[in-house]
XYZ file of C-alpha atoms in Angstrom:
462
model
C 98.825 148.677 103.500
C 96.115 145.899 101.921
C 94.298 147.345 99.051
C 91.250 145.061 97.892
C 88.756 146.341 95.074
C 85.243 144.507 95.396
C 83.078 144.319 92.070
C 79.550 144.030 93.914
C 77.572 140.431 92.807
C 75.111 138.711 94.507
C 76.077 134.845 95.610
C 74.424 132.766 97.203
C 72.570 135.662 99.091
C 75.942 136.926 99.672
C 76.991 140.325 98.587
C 80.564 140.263 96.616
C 82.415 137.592 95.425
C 83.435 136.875 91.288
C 85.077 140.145 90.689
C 87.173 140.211 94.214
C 90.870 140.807 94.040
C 92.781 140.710 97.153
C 96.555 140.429 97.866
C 97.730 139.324 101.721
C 95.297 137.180 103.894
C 92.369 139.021 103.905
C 88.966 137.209 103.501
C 86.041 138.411 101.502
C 82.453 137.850 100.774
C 83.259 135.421 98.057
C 85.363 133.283 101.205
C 82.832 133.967 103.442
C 79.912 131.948 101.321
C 82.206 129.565 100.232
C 82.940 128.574 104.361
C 79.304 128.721 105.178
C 78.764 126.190 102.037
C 81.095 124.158 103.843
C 79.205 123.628 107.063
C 76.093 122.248 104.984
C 75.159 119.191 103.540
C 76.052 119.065 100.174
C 72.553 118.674 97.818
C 71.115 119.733 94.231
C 70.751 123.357 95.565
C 74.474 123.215 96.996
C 75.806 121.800 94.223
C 73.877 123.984 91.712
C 75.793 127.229 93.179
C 79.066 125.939 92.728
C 79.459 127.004 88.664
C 80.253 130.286 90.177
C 83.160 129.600 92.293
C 86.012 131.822 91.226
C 89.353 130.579 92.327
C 91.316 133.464 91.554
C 89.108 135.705 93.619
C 89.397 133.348 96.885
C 92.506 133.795 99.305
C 94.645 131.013 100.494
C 92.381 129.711 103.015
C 89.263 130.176 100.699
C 90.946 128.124 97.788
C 91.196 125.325 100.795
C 87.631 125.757 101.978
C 86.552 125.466 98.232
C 88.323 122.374 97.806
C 87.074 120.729 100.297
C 83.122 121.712 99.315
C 84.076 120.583 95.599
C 85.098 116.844 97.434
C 82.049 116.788 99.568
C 79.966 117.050 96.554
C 81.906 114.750 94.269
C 81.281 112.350 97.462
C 77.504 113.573 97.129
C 77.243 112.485 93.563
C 79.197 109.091 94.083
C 76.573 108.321 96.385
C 73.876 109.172 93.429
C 75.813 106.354 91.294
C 76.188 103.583 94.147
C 72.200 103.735 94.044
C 72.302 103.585 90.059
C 74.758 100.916 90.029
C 72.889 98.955 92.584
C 69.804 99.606 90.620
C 71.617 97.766 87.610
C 72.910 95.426 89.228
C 69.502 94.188 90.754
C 67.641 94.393 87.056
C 69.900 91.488 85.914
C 68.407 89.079 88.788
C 64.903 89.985 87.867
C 62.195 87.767 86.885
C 61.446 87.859 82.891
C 57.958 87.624 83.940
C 58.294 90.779 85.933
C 59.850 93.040 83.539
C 57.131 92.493 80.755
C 54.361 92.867 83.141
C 55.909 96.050 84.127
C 56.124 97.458 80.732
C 59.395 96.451 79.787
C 60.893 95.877 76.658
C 62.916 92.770 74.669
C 66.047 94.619 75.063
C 65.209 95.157 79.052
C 64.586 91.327 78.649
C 67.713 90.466 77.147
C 69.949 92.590 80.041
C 67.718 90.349 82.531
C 68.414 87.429 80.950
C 72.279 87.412 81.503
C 74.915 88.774 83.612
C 75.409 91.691 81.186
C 75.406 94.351 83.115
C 79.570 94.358 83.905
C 80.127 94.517 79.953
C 76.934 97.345 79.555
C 78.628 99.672 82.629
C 82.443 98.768 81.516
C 81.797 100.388 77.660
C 79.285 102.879 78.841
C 82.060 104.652 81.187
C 84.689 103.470 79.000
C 86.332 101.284 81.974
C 88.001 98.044 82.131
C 85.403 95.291 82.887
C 87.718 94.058 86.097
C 86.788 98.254 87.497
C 82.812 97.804 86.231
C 82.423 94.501 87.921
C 83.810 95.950 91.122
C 81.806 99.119 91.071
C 79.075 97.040 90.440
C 79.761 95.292 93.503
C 80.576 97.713 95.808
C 77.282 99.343 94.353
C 75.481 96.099 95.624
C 76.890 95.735 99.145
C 77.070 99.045 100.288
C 73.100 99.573 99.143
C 72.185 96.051 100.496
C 73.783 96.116 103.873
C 75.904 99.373 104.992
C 73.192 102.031 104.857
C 75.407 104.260 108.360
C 78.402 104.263 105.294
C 76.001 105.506 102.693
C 74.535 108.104 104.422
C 77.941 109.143 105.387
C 78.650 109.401 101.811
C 75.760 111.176 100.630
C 76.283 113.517 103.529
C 79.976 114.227 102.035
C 81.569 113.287 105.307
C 83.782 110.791 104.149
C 85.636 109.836 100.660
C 84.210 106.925 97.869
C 87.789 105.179 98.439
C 86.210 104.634 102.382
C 82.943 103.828 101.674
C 84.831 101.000 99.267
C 86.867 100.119 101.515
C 84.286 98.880 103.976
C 82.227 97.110 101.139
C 85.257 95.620 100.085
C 86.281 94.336 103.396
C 83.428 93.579 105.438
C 82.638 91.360 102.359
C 83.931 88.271 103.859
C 81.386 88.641 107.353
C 77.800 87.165 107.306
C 75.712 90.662 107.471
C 75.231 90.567 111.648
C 79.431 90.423 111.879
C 79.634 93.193 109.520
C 77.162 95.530 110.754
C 78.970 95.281 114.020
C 82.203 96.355 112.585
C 80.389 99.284 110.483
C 78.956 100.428 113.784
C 82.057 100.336 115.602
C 83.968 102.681 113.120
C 80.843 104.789 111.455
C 81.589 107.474 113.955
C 85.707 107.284 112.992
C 85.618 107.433 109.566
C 84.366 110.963 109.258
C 88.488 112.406 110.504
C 90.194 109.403 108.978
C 91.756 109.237 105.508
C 91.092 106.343 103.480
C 94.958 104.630 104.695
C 93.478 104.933 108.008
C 89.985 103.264 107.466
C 91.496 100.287 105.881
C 94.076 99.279 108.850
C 91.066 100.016 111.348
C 88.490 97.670 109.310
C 91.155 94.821 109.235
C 92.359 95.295 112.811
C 88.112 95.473 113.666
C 87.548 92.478 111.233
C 90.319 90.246 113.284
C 88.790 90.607 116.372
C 85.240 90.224 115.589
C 86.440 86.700 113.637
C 89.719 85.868 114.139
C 89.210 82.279 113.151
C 87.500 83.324 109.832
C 90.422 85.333 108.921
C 92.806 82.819 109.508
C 91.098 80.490 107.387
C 90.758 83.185 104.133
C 94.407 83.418 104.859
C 94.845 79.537 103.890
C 92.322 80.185 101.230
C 94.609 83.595 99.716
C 98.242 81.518 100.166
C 96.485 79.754 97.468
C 95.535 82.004 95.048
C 99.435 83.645 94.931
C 100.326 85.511 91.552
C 102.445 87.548 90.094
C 101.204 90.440 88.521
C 102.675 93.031 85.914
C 101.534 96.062 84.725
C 102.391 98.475 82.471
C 103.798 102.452 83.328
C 104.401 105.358 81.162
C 107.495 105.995 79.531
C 108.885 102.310 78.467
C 108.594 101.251 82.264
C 106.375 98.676 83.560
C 105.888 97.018 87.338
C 106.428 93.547 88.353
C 105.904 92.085 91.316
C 103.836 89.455 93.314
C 100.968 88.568 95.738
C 102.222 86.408 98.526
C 102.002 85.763 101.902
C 103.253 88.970 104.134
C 106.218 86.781 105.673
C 107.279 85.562 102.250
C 107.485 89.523 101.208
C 109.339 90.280 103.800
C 111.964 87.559 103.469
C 111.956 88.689 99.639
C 112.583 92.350 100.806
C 115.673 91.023 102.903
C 117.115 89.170 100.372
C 116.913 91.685 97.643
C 118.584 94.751 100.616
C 121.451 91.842 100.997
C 122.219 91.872 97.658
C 121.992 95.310 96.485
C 124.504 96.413 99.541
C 126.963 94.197 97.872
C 127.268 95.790 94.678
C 129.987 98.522 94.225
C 129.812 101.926 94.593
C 129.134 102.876 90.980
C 126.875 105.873 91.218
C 123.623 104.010 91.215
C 121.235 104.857 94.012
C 120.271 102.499 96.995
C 116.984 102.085 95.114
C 117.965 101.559 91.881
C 120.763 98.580 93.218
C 117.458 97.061 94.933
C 115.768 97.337 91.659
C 118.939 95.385 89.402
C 119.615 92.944 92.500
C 115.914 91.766 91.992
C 116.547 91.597 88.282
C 119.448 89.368 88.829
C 118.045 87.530 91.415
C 115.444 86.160 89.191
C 117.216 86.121 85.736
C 120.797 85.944 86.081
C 120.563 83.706 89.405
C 124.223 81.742 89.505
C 123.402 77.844 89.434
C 119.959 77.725 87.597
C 118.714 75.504 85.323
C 115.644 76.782 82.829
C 114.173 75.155 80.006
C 117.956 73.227 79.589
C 120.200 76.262 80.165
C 123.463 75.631 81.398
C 123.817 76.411 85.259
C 125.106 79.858 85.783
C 123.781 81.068 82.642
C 120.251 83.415 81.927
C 116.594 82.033 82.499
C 115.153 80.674 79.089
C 112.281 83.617 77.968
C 110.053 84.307 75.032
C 109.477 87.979 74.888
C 107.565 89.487 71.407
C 107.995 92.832 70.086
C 106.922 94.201 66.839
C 108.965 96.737 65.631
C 109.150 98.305 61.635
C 111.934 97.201 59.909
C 113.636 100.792 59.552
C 113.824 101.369 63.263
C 115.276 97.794 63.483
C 118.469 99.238 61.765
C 118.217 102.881 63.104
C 116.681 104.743 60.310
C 113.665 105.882 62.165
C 113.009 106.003 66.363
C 109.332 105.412 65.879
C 107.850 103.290 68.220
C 107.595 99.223 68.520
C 105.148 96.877 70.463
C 106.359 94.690 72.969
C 103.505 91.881 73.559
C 101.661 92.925 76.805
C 102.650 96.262 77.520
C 102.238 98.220 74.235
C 104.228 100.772 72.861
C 108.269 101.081 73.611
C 110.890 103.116 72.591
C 113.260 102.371 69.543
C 116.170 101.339 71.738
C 114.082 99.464 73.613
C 113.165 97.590 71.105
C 116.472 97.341 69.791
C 117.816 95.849 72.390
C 115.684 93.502 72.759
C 115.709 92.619 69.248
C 119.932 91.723 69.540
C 120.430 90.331 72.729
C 121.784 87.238 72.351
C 119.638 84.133 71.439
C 117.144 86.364 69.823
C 114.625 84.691 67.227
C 113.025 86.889 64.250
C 110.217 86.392 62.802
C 109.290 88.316 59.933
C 105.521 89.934 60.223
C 103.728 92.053 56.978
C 102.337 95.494 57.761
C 99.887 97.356 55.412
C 101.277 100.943 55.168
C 98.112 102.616 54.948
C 96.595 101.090 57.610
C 99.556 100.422 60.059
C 97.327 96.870 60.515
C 99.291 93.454 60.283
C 98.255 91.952 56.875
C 98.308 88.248 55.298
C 96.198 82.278 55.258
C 93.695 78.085 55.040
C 90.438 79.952 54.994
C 88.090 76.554 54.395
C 89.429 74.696 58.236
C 87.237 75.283 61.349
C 90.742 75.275 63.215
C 93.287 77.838 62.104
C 96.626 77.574 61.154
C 99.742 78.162 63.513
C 100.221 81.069 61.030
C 96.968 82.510 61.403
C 96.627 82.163 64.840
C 100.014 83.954 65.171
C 98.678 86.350 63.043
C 95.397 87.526 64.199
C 97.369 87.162 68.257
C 100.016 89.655 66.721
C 97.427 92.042 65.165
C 95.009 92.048 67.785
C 97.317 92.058 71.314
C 93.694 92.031 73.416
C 90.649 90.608 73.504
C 88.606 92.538 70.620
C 85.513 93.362 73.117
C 85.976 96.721 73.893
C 85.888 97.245 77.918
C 88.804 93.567 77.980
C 92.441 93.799 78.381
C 92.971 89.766 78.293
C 95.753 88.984 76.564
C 94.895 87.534 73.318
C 97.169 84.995 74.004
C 95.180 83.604 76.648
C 91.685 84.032 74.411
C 90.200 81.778 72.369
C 90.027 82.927 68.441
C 86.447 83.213 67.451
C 84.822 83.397 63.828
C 82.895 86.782 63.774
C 80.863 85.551 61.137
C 79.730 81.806 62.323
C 81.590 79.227 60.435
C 79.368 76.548 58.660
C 80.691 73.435 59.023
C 78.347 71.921 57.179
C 79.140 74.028 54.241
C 83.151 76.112 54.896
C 82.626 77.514 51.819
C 79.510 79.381 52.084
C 80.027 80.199 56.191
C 82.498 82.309 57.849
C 85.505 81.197 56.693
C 89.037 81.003 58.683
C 90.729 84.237 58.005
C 91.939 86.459 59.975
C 89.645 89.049 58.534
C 86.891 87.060 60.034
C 88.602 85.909 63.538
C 88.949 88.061 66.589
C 90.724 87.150 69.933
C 87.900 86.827 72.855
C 88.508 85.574 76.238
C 86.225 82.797 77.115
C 83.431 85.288 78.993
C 82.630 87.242 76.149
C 83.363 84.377 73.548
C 80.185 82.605 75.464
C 78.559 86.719 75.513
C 79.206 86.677 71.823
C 77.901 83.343 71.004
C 75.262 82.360 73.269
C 73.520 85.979 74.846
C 70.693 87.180 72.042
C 71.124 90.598 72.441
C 74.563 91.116 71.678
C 75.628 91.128 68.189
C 79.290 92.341 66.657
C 81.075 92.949 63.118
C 83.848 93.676 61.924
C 85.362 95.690 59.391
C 87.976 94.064 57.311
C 90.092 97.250 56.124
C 89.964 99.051 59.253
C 89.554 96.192 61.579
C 87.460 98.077 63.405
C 84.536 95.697 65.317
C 81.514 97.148 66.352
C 79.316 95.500 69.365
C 75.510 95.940 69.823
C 74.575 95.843 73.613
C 71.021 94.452 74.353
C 70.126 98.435 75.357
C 70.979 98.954 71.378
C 73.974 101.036 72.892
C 77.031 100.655 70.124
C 80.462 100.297 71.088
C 83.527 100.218 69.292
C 86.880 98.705 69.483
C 90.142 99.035 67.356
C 93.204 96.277 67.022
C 96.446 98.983 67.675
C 98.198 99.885 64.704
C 101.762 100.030 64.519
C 101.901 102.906 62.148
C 100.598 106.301 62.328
């Protein structure tokens, strides 16, 4: 026997629902409104009912049926932010002389005036400014060209991920090829998942211009790269773009090799894993940077760890130069594997910042430049992951060369890693500004909106 006790409540104009406990199968009101939400468009009146959705009180099949309404609305409100992005995205190619005669202000003048908007969207969401240029994009194509795929969106009938997926790309076609290839799958997408939208665009985008996409082929062989990212727990992933057939002959290589190794306990997946690692490092008969064949690939690796978890005394954490944060035997090992360099690096206790330099040369030193690269690991705007290796080192107070000693002189309390886009931000767009603390080493950035953002170099104490 099914005992349910029903707490009457009005929702949605139907009776029962918050207070409902059930056990078994057995659907209530509360599953009942939540399924007929689910056969309408999602909207502001939709969306405004949904604070009183009450999990606990749905059964199985309700939970599902909720779910799905929450995703059709999230889709809803994604397609609210394509039009806002868009909107952004358009203000940056309008005329000066338009914006003033349409009220605007200097700071709407300034965001006009350059390509700002990436950095503006990247620190207002707190995203990397590789993900704000790309929604920014997206933004742009689907509201310039793919209004079926909005609609669809807006309607909740497919996911963001598809709706990117066909700005993405249908990116490539002039606008008649890709409207064709929207209209051929606009009536798919709806019972696809996002996997299966992207293997039907490219298999659509082959036919419709198979010699197009044999020459962005050529053009992609050439832009081959490795890439490496960092994961959680002291693990990172390495790998490469490259040409499908190259991958594949990789894949075989590294199978060959990891079926030779003994049967020590490892799994199939982790021998894969160490033949890669030996394929590339430990490969018998190579020659790097004057290393004797047979012997390991030449490498520079940098990680700052405190001195008392160099001998043991402490398992704090260390930095290893870009990833971030390791373990202690991590960074112990790396620290006394053979051929290992040390270089000795001052850290303020209070602070956990690196400390210590010629402050009267435009150029830096080799030890300042180390420095300020060791201290600040990134680019110092706040949105920029680049390396600061690969960034030029920039004088947050302008250095006078006329006069060093009265301009912003060469230390590394006054230098900051920036890559070369928002070096040229910093220098040459008016309505940016930044400063930086000195004890803190803090910098703070003015947008041309007068929005503030903040960015901190990572401390290796805390």
């Amino acid at each position: 026997m099914v005992e349910v006790e029903v707490e009457a409540m009005t929702l949605g104009g139907v009776e029962g629902g918050g207070g409902v406990r059930r056990s078994g199968l057995e659907a209530g009101p509360l599953d009942e409104w939540v399924a007929s939400i689910r056969e309408r468009s999602p909207s502001a009146v939709t969306a405004g009912e949904l604070g009183a959705l009450a999990p606990e009180s749905l059964t199985a099949r309700g939970r599902i049926d909720a779910l799905v309404v929450l995703e059709r609305h999230l889709a809803w409100l994604q397609a609210k932010q394509v039009e806002v992005l868009a909107a952004i995205a358009a203000h940056t190619e309008t005329p000066e002389a338009v914006i003033v005669e349409a009220g605007g202000c200097l700071g709407d003048v300034f965001a006009a005036s350059w390509d700002g908007a990436v950095e503006e969207v990247a620190c207002a969401l707190r995203l990397a400014n590789q993900t704000a240029a790309q929604r920014l994009k997206v933004a742009t194509l689907l509201a310039g060209r793919h209004g079926a795929t909005c609609r669809l969106l807006a309607e909740g009938r497919i996911s963001y991920v598809q709706a990117m997926a066909v700005a993405e790309q249908l990116e490539v076609l002039d606008d008649e090829v890709a409207g064709r290839v929207e209209a051929a799958l606009v009536d798919k997408m709806p019972g696809q998942a996002a996997g299966q939208t992207r293997a039907a665009l490219r298999r659509q985008i082959l036919r419709a211009d198979p010699k197009g996409a044999e020459e962005r082929h050529r053009a992609r062989v050439g832009e081959r790269r490795i890439q490496h990212y960092p994961q959680d727990d002291g693990m990172a992933l390495f790998g490469a773009v490259l040409p499908a057939q190259q991958a594949a002959l990789m894949e075989q290589a590294v199978d060959v090799r990891a079926r030779g190794y003994e049967a020590d306990g490892r799994s199939l997946e982790q021998k894969r894993v160490d033949a890669l690692f030996d394929l590339v490092v430990n490969q018998p008969g190579a020659s790097v940077s004057g290393e004797a064949a047979g012997g390991r690939s030449a490498a520079v690796v940098q990680v700052t760890v405190p001195f008392d978890v160099l001998l043991g005394a402490d398992d704090g954490p260390a930095e290893l130069k870009g990833y971030g944060s390791i373990g202690a035997s991590q960074a112990r090992e790396l620290a006394f594997a053979p051929g290992t360099v040390w270089r000795r690096l001052l850290i303020q206790p209070e602070t956990g910042l690196l400390v210590k330099t010629d402050p009267t040369t435009y150029r830096p030193t080799a030890e300042t430049e180390r420095h300020v690269i060791a201290r600040d690991q990134y680019c110092a705007f706040p949105s920029c992951r680049m390396l600061a290796r690969r960034c030029d080192l920039d004088h947050v107070e302008p250095f006078d060369h006329r006069n060093p000693e009265r301009g912003g002189q060469t230390t590394p309390d006054n230098l900051q890693p920036l890559c070369r886009r928002h070096h040229r931000l910093k220098t040459h767009h008016p309505g940016w500004k930044v400063t930086r603390a000195p004890r803190s080493g803090v910098s703070t950035w003015t947008a041309p909106t007068g929005h503030t953002y903040t960015n901190a170099p990572p401390v290796y104490r805390e």
